[in-house]
Amino acid sequence: MCGIVAAAAGSNIVPVLVEGLKKLEYRGYDSAGLAVVGATGIERVRSVGRVAELEAAAAGTSAPTGIAHTRWATHGVPCERNAHPHVSGGIAVVHNGIIENYESLRRELTDLGYEFTSDTDTETIAHLVEHLLRAEPDLFRAVQLACRRLVGAYAIAVIDQRQPGKVVVSREGSPLLLGLGDTGSYAASDASALLQVTRNMVYLENGDIAELTAAGVRIERRDGKPVERPVHVSELSAAAVELGQYRHYMQKEIFEQPEALANTLEIVGGAKSIQPGIFGAEAANLLHDVDQVLILACGTSAHSGMTARYWLEAIAGVSCTVEIASEYRYRTSVPDPRQLVVAISQSGETADTLAALRHAKSLGQHKTLAICNVPESAIVRESALRFITRAGPEIGVASTKAFTTQLAALFLLTLVMAKVRDRLSEAEEAAYIDQLRHLPVAVNKVLTLESEIEAWARRFADKHHALFLGRGRHYPIALEGALKLKEISYIHAEAYPAGELKHGPLALVDAQMPVISVAPNDELLEKLKSNLQEVRARGGELYVFADADAEIPSTEGVHMLRLPEHYGQLSPILHVIPLQLLSYHAALVKGTDVDKPRNLAKSVTVE
Ligand code: M6R
């Protein structure tokens, strides 16, 4: 999704802007641009494509104040004309998010004589600020007035050629934070863009407006009240976002899973028992009378929720519903104040998940828990309880280590809920904890299958469709495998609970259709084997991920890989890994942009 970097410092900030944009590339974008207050006024450089092209185009540009942007198209096609910054008179604006009332603003500004040169909603902000500056010459005040007219979600940064040395920023709904450096002040969509200059970060709240100068920052609310925000020292490791020995971030992140899981599970330590307190000081109090769980999430995070549903119902005996956040937020639902609302999100900024959480709270559902990878994110800040997965920064658009660490967190939640509800003996709890502790080692063993999976992936070079099958708690894993394959290799993939085959999808199966099956030796294996026979009988080519104990013969048309260990309830965490590797290598064979697949963004901060 779009990214913003802004700087006001004592020396040339163009390298800081470009480096910051590079760090935000992972969010997904199609064009980039920057504007500075130069000796002759606003100097703007924009380009379609990669930040490296913008960097080359901006080689001669130098100034102490500027704003920069990576754009992920919402209003208007990706092209230079629509790329940010947008200018009006002497001001330039970059913007993330969506201005919902831009059409009426555009009509109003057109009537006032402003000419629009782009198809974007952002250009209305540029003209609006320019118009307001005629009566209110102070940029800070003019932006404050403009923000009172904007409806929607946004983060903006504005410069004015008549007020060099100053950047004004504001946020409502879209993330934006400030960086306090020794010789300058900065703003960006996320902390990774600013680690190059400072670790001292200030997280703006919705409705905050800040002025950045080389000397420091000041913040006011939209209604003009001054406000202080705490300074956080970021613990994000700059090295964590380097590619190192890997070809792609996705590959790096797949291989980081043992460490990510170990870090996430460190909270369990050497204990034989887990306390509710791992979800926050209030957890014991809040969880004791929970009668149902409602999980809200999008994409991969929704798949982790769907997996957890099997655990929560089977082990903790608590009924669980999983809803896609974008559906729940607009649906008339029946609120239950004793329901635990669990918002799952890697980024913690996904607009639909955040809105769904707020919607649940507005219905009086105050038992809320965030399972999230970004501690300072909005979803965490707005939830009563939290569990921070310690996956480290996930850069590849395709979520991998965030998913498996979410599953680990959700399994811990299952154990806590089971204990609170008196459904778990000490011996069972200790056995599950031992299994969790062994998980990083078990994942490492699965990763050794990479070369065999790579060989399988070569057979996908000419495929246009694929079918994924799973049953029970492995059905969401089949869904996740299909999502991974389609988003990075662009092979159309569908996932079905294997029992559904003969109710429709079997009609698609022929010799051209690879059918990938998740087949551990669980209570549903015999049922699954019959479903696989149905595929073979129609000539479908089977790719089966079984495990050490699963008795499935490898025959003609049945390719078989065995995961080294059978892992019982926790088996979904192991079985998703070969599917991640399969889609990664299929994407390499297809030659797609693995880390930045077309049309997708890492962090979906707009609806
Ligand atoms: O940051 P979140 O976990 O809230 O993101 C949700 C989805 O946008 C995300 O999981 C998406 O589906 C991934 N690209 C899947 O790999």
XYZ file of C-alpha atoms and ligand atoms in Angstrom:
623
model
C 0.000 0.000 0.000
C 1.150 3.612 -0.464
C 4.090 4.821 1.606
C 5.057 8.293 2.829
C 8.428 9.681 3.849
C 8.935 13.343 4.792
C 11.873 15.278 6.185
C 12.850 18.743 7.399
C 16.525 18.901 8.321
C 19.638 21.050 8.306
C 21.100 19.505 5.147
C 20.082 17.756 1.905
C 17.312 15.232 2.651
C 16.860 13.677 -0.812
C 19.003 10.585 0.046
C 16.928 10.107 3.231
C 13.673 10.306 1.261
C 14.897 7.802 -1.354
C 16.310 5.389 1.219
C 13.060 5.643 3.197
C 11.000 4.831 0.097
C 13.202 1.790 -0.545
C 12.398 0.521 2.929
C 8.682 0.966 2.196
C 8.851 -0.852 -1.159
C 7.629 -4.044 0.506
C 4.225 -2.437 1.088
C 3.548 -2.686 -2.653
C 3.407 0.222 -5.137
C 3.298 1.018 -8.819
C 4.836 4.506 -9.024
C 6.904 6.832 -6.883
C 7.690 10.505 -6.526
C 9.220 13.204 -4.400
C 9.069 16.987 -4.072
C 11.414 19.356 -2.292
C 11.468 23.064 -1.564
C 14.396 24.018 -3.781
C 16.041 27.338 -4.560
C 13.470 28.116 -7.263
C 10.383 26.720 -5.528
C 8.793 23.270 -5.573
C 10.915 20.754 -7.506
C 9.062 17.531 -8.259
C 10.295 14.221 -9.698
C 7.936 11.300 -10.413
C 8.283 7.956 -12.149
C 6.297 4.830 -12.871
C 8.013 1.658 -11.687
C 10.667 1.112 -9.077
C 12.145 3.550 -6.544
C 15.530 2.937 -8.196
C 14.194 4.738 -11.287
C 13.033 7.657 -9.156
C 16.446 7.763 -7.511
C 18.135 8.053 -10.919
C 15.693 10.746 -12.046
C 16.258 12.717 -8.807
C 20.058 12.549 -9.030
C 20.473 16.329 -9.403
C 17.899 17.299 -6.780
C 18.998 18.617 -3.389
C 17.177 20.493 -0.602
C 16.710 20.401 3.192
C 12.910 19.960 3.121
C 10.853 17.448 1.172
C 8.182 14.787 0.888
C 8.170 11.470 -0.962
C 5.697 8.745 -1.805
C 5.176 5.296 -3.243
C 1.717 4.983 -4.811
C -0.518 1.934 -5.028
C -3.263 2.971 -7.405
C -6.802 3.414 -6.056
C -8.219 6.428 -7.978
C -6.747 6.477 -11.479
C -4.406 4.114 -13.318
C -0.712 3.849 -12.410
C 1.000 6.539 -14.527
C 3.261 9.518 -13.916
C 0.353 11.976 -14.094
C -1.344 10.210 -11.169
C 1.839 9.656 -9.141
C 2.330 11.770 -6.001
C 3.285 14.442 -4.987
C 0.446 16.523 -6.392
C 0.998 20.249 -6.617
C -1.175 23.327 -6.611
C 0.437 26.774 -6.812
C 3.386 26.641 -4.448
C 2.376 23.623 -2.420
C 2.933 19.889 -2.837
C 1.089 17.012 -1.133
C 1.557 13.277 -0.697
C -1.308 11.169 0.599
C -2.090 7.604 1.678
C -5.673 6.424 1.995
C -8.913 7.443 0.338
C -10.763 10.759 0.484
C -14.391 9.711 0.344
C -15.835 13.179 -0.372
C -13.322 13.959 -3.115
C -15.964 14.214 -5.839
C -17.867 17.019 -4.125
C -14.586 18.744 -3.192
C -13.421 18.410 -6.772
C -16.623 20.052 -8.055
C -16.270 22.870 -5.517
C -12.606 23.490 -6.388
C -13.276 23.282 -10.128
C -15.958 25.958 -9.679
C -13.314 28.084 -7.929
C -11.131 27.801 -11.048
C -8.712 25.007 -10.087
C -7.667 22.732 -12.947
C -7.204 19.047 -12.189
C -4.367 17.311 -13.985
C -4.761 13.836 -12.434
C -7.541 11.337 -11.721
C -6.615 11.108 -8.049
C -8.521 12.045 -4.925
C -5.218 13.429 -3.576
C -5.168 16.360 -5.959
C -8.261 17.760 -4.213
C -6.168 18.069 -1.028
C -3.474 20.006 -2.869
C -5.977 22.492 -4.318
C -7.915 22.724 -1.062
C -4.796 23.622 0.944
C -3.707 26.085 -1.742
C -7.133 27.726 -1.618
C -7.183 27.923 2.181
C -3.652 29.397 2.214
C -4.997 32.493 0.461
C -6.940 33.488 3.595
C -4.735 31.720 6.172
C -1.071 32.086 5.189
C 0.306 29.722 7.867
C 0.733 26.240 6.338
C 0.041 24.463 9.647
C -3.290 26.285 10.096
C -4.261 25.849 6.452
C -3.673 22.082 6.637
C -5.619 21.968 9.896
C -8.562 23.707 8.208
C -8.274 21.411 5.184
C -8.367 18.309 7.372
C -11.660 19.463 8.858
C -13.119 19.240 5.334
C -11.744 15.783 4.491
C -13.884 12.684 4.937
C -12.175 9.301 4.756
C -8.930 7.695 5.795
C -5.710 9.502 5.160
C -2.162 10.298 6.089
C -0.782 13.383 4.375
C 2.414 15.420 4.204
C 2.475 18.940 2.761
C 5.194 21.449 1.855
C 4.901 25.091 0.760
C 7.555 26.910 -1.263
C 6.829 30.130 0.673
C 7.528 28.376 3.976
C 10.763 26.464 3.360
C 12.112 24.388 6.219
C 8.639 23.163 7.228
C 6.604 20.011 6.558
C 3.066 19.628 7.891
C 1.631 16.140 8.314
C -1.643 14.713 9.556
C -3.318 11.360 9.931
C -6.835 9.993 10.170
C -7.113 6.252 9.752
C -3.879 5.646 7.840
C -0.652 5.051 9.784
C 1.905 7.835 10.205
C 4.678 8.301 12.717
C 7.307 10.943 13.397
C 11.043 10.418 13.785
C 13.009 12.769 16.007
C 16.605 13.021 14.776
C 19.556 15.053 16.070
C 19.579 17.387 13.091
C 16.112 16.995 11.649
C 12.514 15.842 11.985
C 10.962 13.118 9.879
C 7.685 11.370 9.207
C 6.881 8.036 7.574
C 4.237 5.361 7.187
C 6.293 2.928 9.207
C 9.358 2.923 11.406
C 11.544 0.910 9.005
C 11.797 3.974 6.719
C 13.285 6.120 9.488
C 15.714 3.764 11.225
C 18.404 5.210 8.941
C 18.153 8.539 10.828
C 16.679 7.837 14.256
C 15.159 5.308 16.639
C 13.116 7.928 18.500
C 9.576 7.641 17.177
C 6.305 9.384 17.988
C 3.114 7.591 16.901
C 0.506 10.100 15.781
C -3.104 9.520 16.795
C -6.042 9.958 14.434
C -6.825 13.667 14.177
C -3.258 14.812 15.006
C -1.537 17.473 12.908
C 2.212 17.940 13.263
C 4.692 20.509 12.042
C 8.210 19.285 11.355
C 11.229 21.585 11.245
C 14.956 20.941 11.667
C 14.577 22.108 15.277
C 11.791 19.689 16.274
C 8.081 18.945 16.043
C 4.865 20.348 17.462
C 1.537 18.559 17.459
C -2.027 19.822 17.708
C -5.392 18.186 17.390
C -7.589 19.044 14.415
C -9.587 21.395 16.658
C -6.448 23.376 17.522
C -5.663 21.933 20.990
C -1.923 21.360 21.514
C -1.063 17.783 22.447
C 2.031 15.863 23.592
C 2.661 12.337 22.370
C 5.149 9.975 24.023
C 8.476 9.166 22.364
C 9.096 5.447 21.798
C 12.543 4.065 21.168
C 12.077 1.620 18.303
C 13.535 -1.842 18.853
C 13.152 -2.787 15.205
C 16.405 -4.225 13.935
C 17.670 -2.614 10.728
C 19.368 -5.942 9.864
C 16.032 -7.725 10.061
C 14.935 -6.109 6.842
C 18.111 -6.918 4.858
C 17.885 -9.768 2.344
C 21.167 -11.420 3.338
C 21.899 -14.745 1.631
C 18.385 -15.159 0.183
C 17.069 -14.371 -3.292
C 13.764 -13.026 -2.060
C 12.221 -11.843 1.195
C 9.606 -14.566 0.879
C 12.296 -17.244 0.804
C 14.109 -15.592 3.712
C 10.887 -15.414 5.707
C 9.980 -19.045 5.019
C 13.393 -20.073 6.356
C 13.117 -17.737 9.347
C 10.110 -19.659 10.641
C 11.960 -21.829 13.168
C 13.462 -18.693 14.743
C 10.210 -16.730 14.493
C 8.372 -19.556 16.249
C 11.074 -19.903 18.893
C 10.898 -16.162 19.580
C 7.118 -16.172 19.712
C 7.052 -19.150 22.063
C 9.838 -17.802 24.283
C 7.131 -16.442 26.568
C 6.369 -20.037 27.590
C 9.964 -20.476 28.783
C 10.637 -23.684 30.702
C 7.158 -23.764 32.265
C 4.899 -26.818 32.242
C 1.846 -24.630 32.427
C 0.648 -21.468 30.656
C -0.980 -18.564 32.460
C -3.667 -16.283 30.977
C -1.346 -13.346 31.773
C 0.567 -13.946 28.508
C -2.363 -12.164 26.842
C -2.190 -9.157 29.191
C -2.599 -8.311 32.848
C -6.403 -8.236 32.545
C -6.669 -11.595 30.785
C -7.687 -13.837 33.687
C -10.443 -11.414 34.604
C -11.655 -10.917 31.096
C -11.539 -14.538 29.911
C -13.195 -16.269 32.867
C -16.802 -15.901 31.622
C -16.184 -15.974 27.872
C -18.867 -18.144 26.259
C -17.881 -17.852 22.575
C -15.027 -16.668 20.394
C -15.425 -14.459 17.324
C -12.338 -14.182 15.132
C -12.059 -11.228 12.717
C -9.332 -11.094 10.068
C -8.533 -10.919 6.347
C -6.555 -13.107 3.935
C -3.889 -15.300 5.465
C -4.745 -14.058 8.955
C -8.312 -15.305 8.426
C -6.880 -18.728 7.547
C -5.017 -18.852 10.850
C -8.316 -18.017 12.554
C -10.087 -20.798 10.650
C -7.450 -23.284 11.794
C -7.789 -22.096 15.395
C -11.523 -22.714 15.261
C -10.832 -26.458 15.075
C -8.521 -26.203 18.110
C -10.770 -23.973 20.200
C -13.805 -26.177 19.723
C -12.008 -29.549 20.058
C -9.596 -28.744 22.892
C -11.186 -25.845 24.790
C -14.808 -26.749 24.047
C -15.649 -23.130 23.262
C -17.727 -22.330 20.232
C -15.912 -20.224 17.667
C -16.943 -18.255 14.584
C -14.476 -16.859 12.073
C -15.567 -13.902 9.966
C -13.881 -12.093 7.132
C -13.527 -8.596 8.571
C -14.852 -6.792 5.501
C -18.092 -8.795 5.745
C -18.584 -8.519 9.491
C -18.158 -4.753 9.588
C -21.175 -4.202 7.313
C -23.369 -7.059 8.495
C -26.146 -6.758 11.061
C -24.974 -9.225 13.674
C -26.237 -10.231 17.095
C -23.765 -8.912 19.673
C -22.831 -11.029 22.674
C -20.902 -9.120 25.367
C -19.495 -12.419 26.687
C -17.964 -13.233 23.325
C -14.190 -12.832 23.023
C -13.462 -10.858 19.858
C -10.055 -11.797 18.446
C -8.614 -9.529 15.741
C -5.738 -11.226 13.906
C -3.408 -9.179 11.742
C 0.247 -9.246 10.770
C 0.441 -5.487 10.246
C -2.153 -4.384 12.771
C -3.176 -1.670 10.319
C -5.435 -3.582 7.900
C -8.344 -1.182 7.381
C -11.089 -3.824 7.297
C -9.846 -5.669 10.397
C -9.444 -2.439 12.334
C -12.919 -1.276 11.289
C -14.403 -4.676 12.220
C -12.788 -4.460 15.668
C -14.186 -0.954 16.157
C -17.587 -2.116 14.942
C -17.593 -4.970 17.478
C -16.699 -2.507 20.245
C -19.429 -0.122 19.119
C -21.886 -3.019 19.620
C -20.779 -3.319 23.239
C -18.303 -6.170 22.739
C -15.434 -5.114 24.957
C -13.671 -8.446 25.452
C -11.162 -7.869 22.680
C -7.819 -9.487 21.937
C -5.303 -8.528 19.236
C -2.953 -11.155 17.814
C -0.530 -9.076 15.878
C 3.073 -8.764 14.719
C 3.434 -4.993 15.180
C 3.292 -3.911 18.832
C 2.589 -0.229 18.194
C -0.142 -0.819 15.600
C -3.681 0.508 15.817
C -5.281 -2.934 16.259
C -3.055 -3.629 19.274
C -3.600 -0.209 20.773
C -7.364 -0.531 20.465
C -7.711 -4.025 21.962
C -8.112 -4.843 25.641
C -5.748 -7.842 25.443
C -2.842 -8.503 23.135
C -0.416 -11.150 22.041
C 2.507 -9.957 19.952
C 3.837 -12.589 17.593
C 7.579 -12.140 17.361
C 8.005 -13.004 13.697
C 10.116 -9.890 13.005
C 9.397 -7.624 10.023
C 7.622 -9.469 7.214
C 8.528 -7.785 3.936
C 7.281 -10.209 1.244
C 3.680 -9.485 0.294
C 2.912 -13.183 0.687
C 2.531 -13.814 4.381
C 4.500 -16.816 5.689
C 6.183 -16.481 9.071
C 3.371 -14.216 10.297
C 0.946 -17.094 9.605
C 2.821 -19.802 11.500
C 3.490 -17.513 14.457
C -0.189 -16.533 14.530
C -1.006 -20.243 14.678
C 1.385 -20.680 17.610
C -0.272 -17.743 19.413
C -3.730 -19.148 18.707
C -2.714 -22.539 20.053
C -1.577 -20.817 23.273
C -4.963 -19.104 23.408
C -6.619 -22.508 22.986
C -4.664 -23.908 25.938
C -5.501 -20.906 28.116
C -9.198 -21.118 27.198
C -9.178 -24.863 27.868
C -7.655 -24.262 31.317
C -10.066 -21.470 32.180
C -12.901 -23.828 31.239
C -11.431 -26.787 33.131
C -10.979 -28.843 30.002
C -7.270 -29.589 30.249
C -5.455 -31.881 32.627
C -1.959 -30.973 33.820
C -0.504 -33.889 31.869
C -2.233 -32.863 28.641
C -1.091 -29.277 29.068
C 2.515 -30.333 29.702
C 2.433 -32.597 26.619
C 1.137 -29.787 24.369
C 3.778 -27.421 25.736
C 6.501 -29.964 24.978
C 5.188 -30.223 21.416
C 5.207 -26.438 21.066
C 8.760 -26.296 22.364
C 9.869 -28.844 19.773
C 8.111 -26.975 16.959
C 11.125 -24.952 15.693
C 13.097 -28.194 15.302
C 10.180 -29.906 13.556
C 9.823 -26.946 11.158
C 13.541 -27.091 10.389
C 13.155 -30.726 9.349
C 10.297 -29.838 6.986
C 12.434 -27.132 5.373
C 14.924 -29.818 4.299
C 12.320 -30.949 1.728
C 12.942 -27.814 -0.349
C 14.862 -29.430 -3.201
C 12.175 -32.099 -3.765
C 9.462 -29.437 -3.684
C 11.477 -27.340 -6.138
C 11.494 -30.307 -8.535
C 7.721 -30.614 -8.203
C 7.317 -26.885 -8.846
C 8.983 -27.250 -12.268
C 5.983 -29.342 -13.313
C 3.772 -26.286 -12.695
C 5.471 -24.203 -15.415
C 2.642 -24.732 -17.926
C -0.226 -24.969 -15.444
C -3.011 -22.402 -15.312
C -5.179 -23.975 -12.610
C -4.648 -26.006 -9.466
C -6.871 -27.560 -6.836
C -5.936 -27.862 -3.150
C -7.611 -30.393 -0.872
C -7.594 -30.826 2.887
C -9.927 -32.042 5.590
C -10.640 -30.932 9.139
C -7.997 -28.620 10.590
C -6.025 -29.000 7.346
C -8.783 -27.546 5.187
C -7.705 -23.966 6.137
C -4.153 -25.046 5.271
C -5.370 -26.030 1.792
C -7.007 -22.579 1.554
C -3.735 -20.958 2.554
C -1.801 -23.053 -0.010
C -4.184 -21.950 -2.768
C -3.932 -18.288 -1.704
C -0.117 -18.463 -1.710
C 0.001 -20.070 -5.156
C -2.425 -17.648 -6.775
C -1.004 -14.464 -5.272
C 2.617 -15.002 -6.257
C 2.577 -17.343 -9.286
C -0.750 -16.089 -10.758
C -1.849 -19.711 -11.232
C -5.564 -19.846 -10.557
C -5.973 -22.011 -7.470
C -9.008 -23.134 -5.490
C -9.161 -24.996 -2.206
C -11.886 -27.376 -1.107
C -12.578 -29.581 1.866
C -11.910 -32.905 0.130
C -15.386 -34.192 1.002
C -16.872 -31.475 -1.211
C -15.132 -32.724 -4.374
C -18.020 -34.712 -5.705
C -20.420 -31.851 -5.047
C -18.960 -29.812 -7.899
C -15.208 -29.342 -8.316
C -14.622 -32.911 -9.501
C -16.012 -31.710 -12.841
C -12.805 -29.663 -13.286
C -10.439 -32.584 -12.784
C -8.587 -33.913 -15.809
C -4.966 -34.704 -16.688
C -4.149 -30.982 -16.862
C -5.274 -30.288 -13.325
C -2.696 -30.687 -10.546
C -4.432 -31.591 -7.291
C -2.412 -30.822 -4.170
C -3.486 -32.648 -1.065
C -2.618 -32.093 2.593
C -2.675 -35.626 3.969
C -1.287 -36.151 7.465
C -2.089 -39.322 9.327
C -4.999 -37.937 11.299
C -8.497 -39.221 12.042
C -9.687 -38.200 8.548
C -6.930 -39.854 6.496
C -9.022 -42.848 5.377
C -11.797 -40.508 4.198
C -9.249 -38.375 2.384
C -7.749 -41.408 0.656
C -11.148 -42.186 -0.899
C -11.340 -38.589 -2.151
C -7.889 -38.943 -3.709
C -9.073 -42.095 -5.502
C -11.886 -40.018 -6.996
C -9.250 -37.665 -8.427
C -7.064 -40.464 -9.804
C -10.058 -42.132 -11.427
C -10.558 -38.919 -13.490
C -6.892 -38.755 -14.542
C -5.999 -35.901 -12.158
C -2.336 -35.679 -11.144
C -1.932 -35.817 -7.386
C 0.727 -34.076 -5.297
C 0.353 -35.417 -1.779
C 1.969 -33.988 1.340
C 1.648 -36.898 3.752
C 3.627 -37.523 6.914
C 5.836 -40.254 8.281
C 2.923 -42.420 9.429
C 0.419 -41.879 6.614
C -0.112 -45.076 4.679
C -0.574 -43.813 1.160
C 1.219 -45.702 -1.615
C 3.084 -43.674 -4.222
C 1.772 -44.966 -7.545
C 1.636 -43.665 -11.105
C 0.163 -40.175 -11.159
C 0.558 -39.875 -7.372
C 3.575 -37.822 -6.304
C 4.244 -38.192 -2.622
C 6.321 -36.271 -0.102
C 6.406 -37.264 3.529
C 6.918 -34.707 6.281
C 9.410 -36.162 8.762
C 7.140 -36.128 11.828
C 3.473 -36.624 12.550
C 2.427 -33.696 14.698
C -1.135 -34.284 15.887
C -3.173 -31.161 16.638
C -0.252 -28.902 15.720
C 0.260 -30.551 12.340
C -1.232 -27.555 10.378
C 1.830 -25.505 11.388
C 4.116 -28.031 9.708
C 1.918 -28.783 6.716
C 1.656 -25.200 5.514
C 5.424 -24.978 5.044
C 5.723 -27.237 1.960
C 2.816 -25.325 0.423
C 4.680 -22.042 0.965
C 7.766 -23.564 -0.661
C 5.735 -24.972 -3.561
C 4.212 -21.595 -4.392
C 7.567 -19.836 -3.984
C 9.274 -22.191 -6.445
C 6.293 -22.204 -8.830
C 6.534 -18.399 -8.898
C 10.262 -18.632 -9.695
C 9.465 -21.002 -12.563
C 6.796 -18.595 -13.805
C 9.211 -15.648 -13.488
C 6.838 -13.440 -11.482
C 7.803 -10.692 -9.037
C 7.778 -12.911 -5.937
C 8.002 -10.266 -3.223
C 5.825 -7.681 -4.926
C 3.134 -9.521 -6.875
C 1.141 -7.411 -9.295
C -1.856 -5.466 -7.949
C -1.159 -6.418 -4.321
C 0.083 -4.462 -1.333
C 1.640 -5.690 1.884
C -0.395 -3.609 4.208
C -3.955 -2.942 3.057
C -4.717 0.303 4.857
C -7.631 1.262 2.604
C -10.962 -0.457 2.141
O -1.639 -7.501 7.939
P -2.792 -8.472 7.901
O -2.466 -9.799 8.463
O -4.035 -7.893 8.525
O -3.111 -8.665 6.350
C -4.213 -9.408 5.935
C -4.092 -9.781 4.487
O -4.051 -8.635 3.687
C -2.847 -10.624 4.197
O -2.804 -11.766 5.002
C -2.828 -11.052 2.722
O -3.874 -11.946 2.470
C -1.469 -11.665 2.363
N -0.962 -11.071 1.162
C -1.527 -13.121 2.086
O -0.276 -13.646 1.801
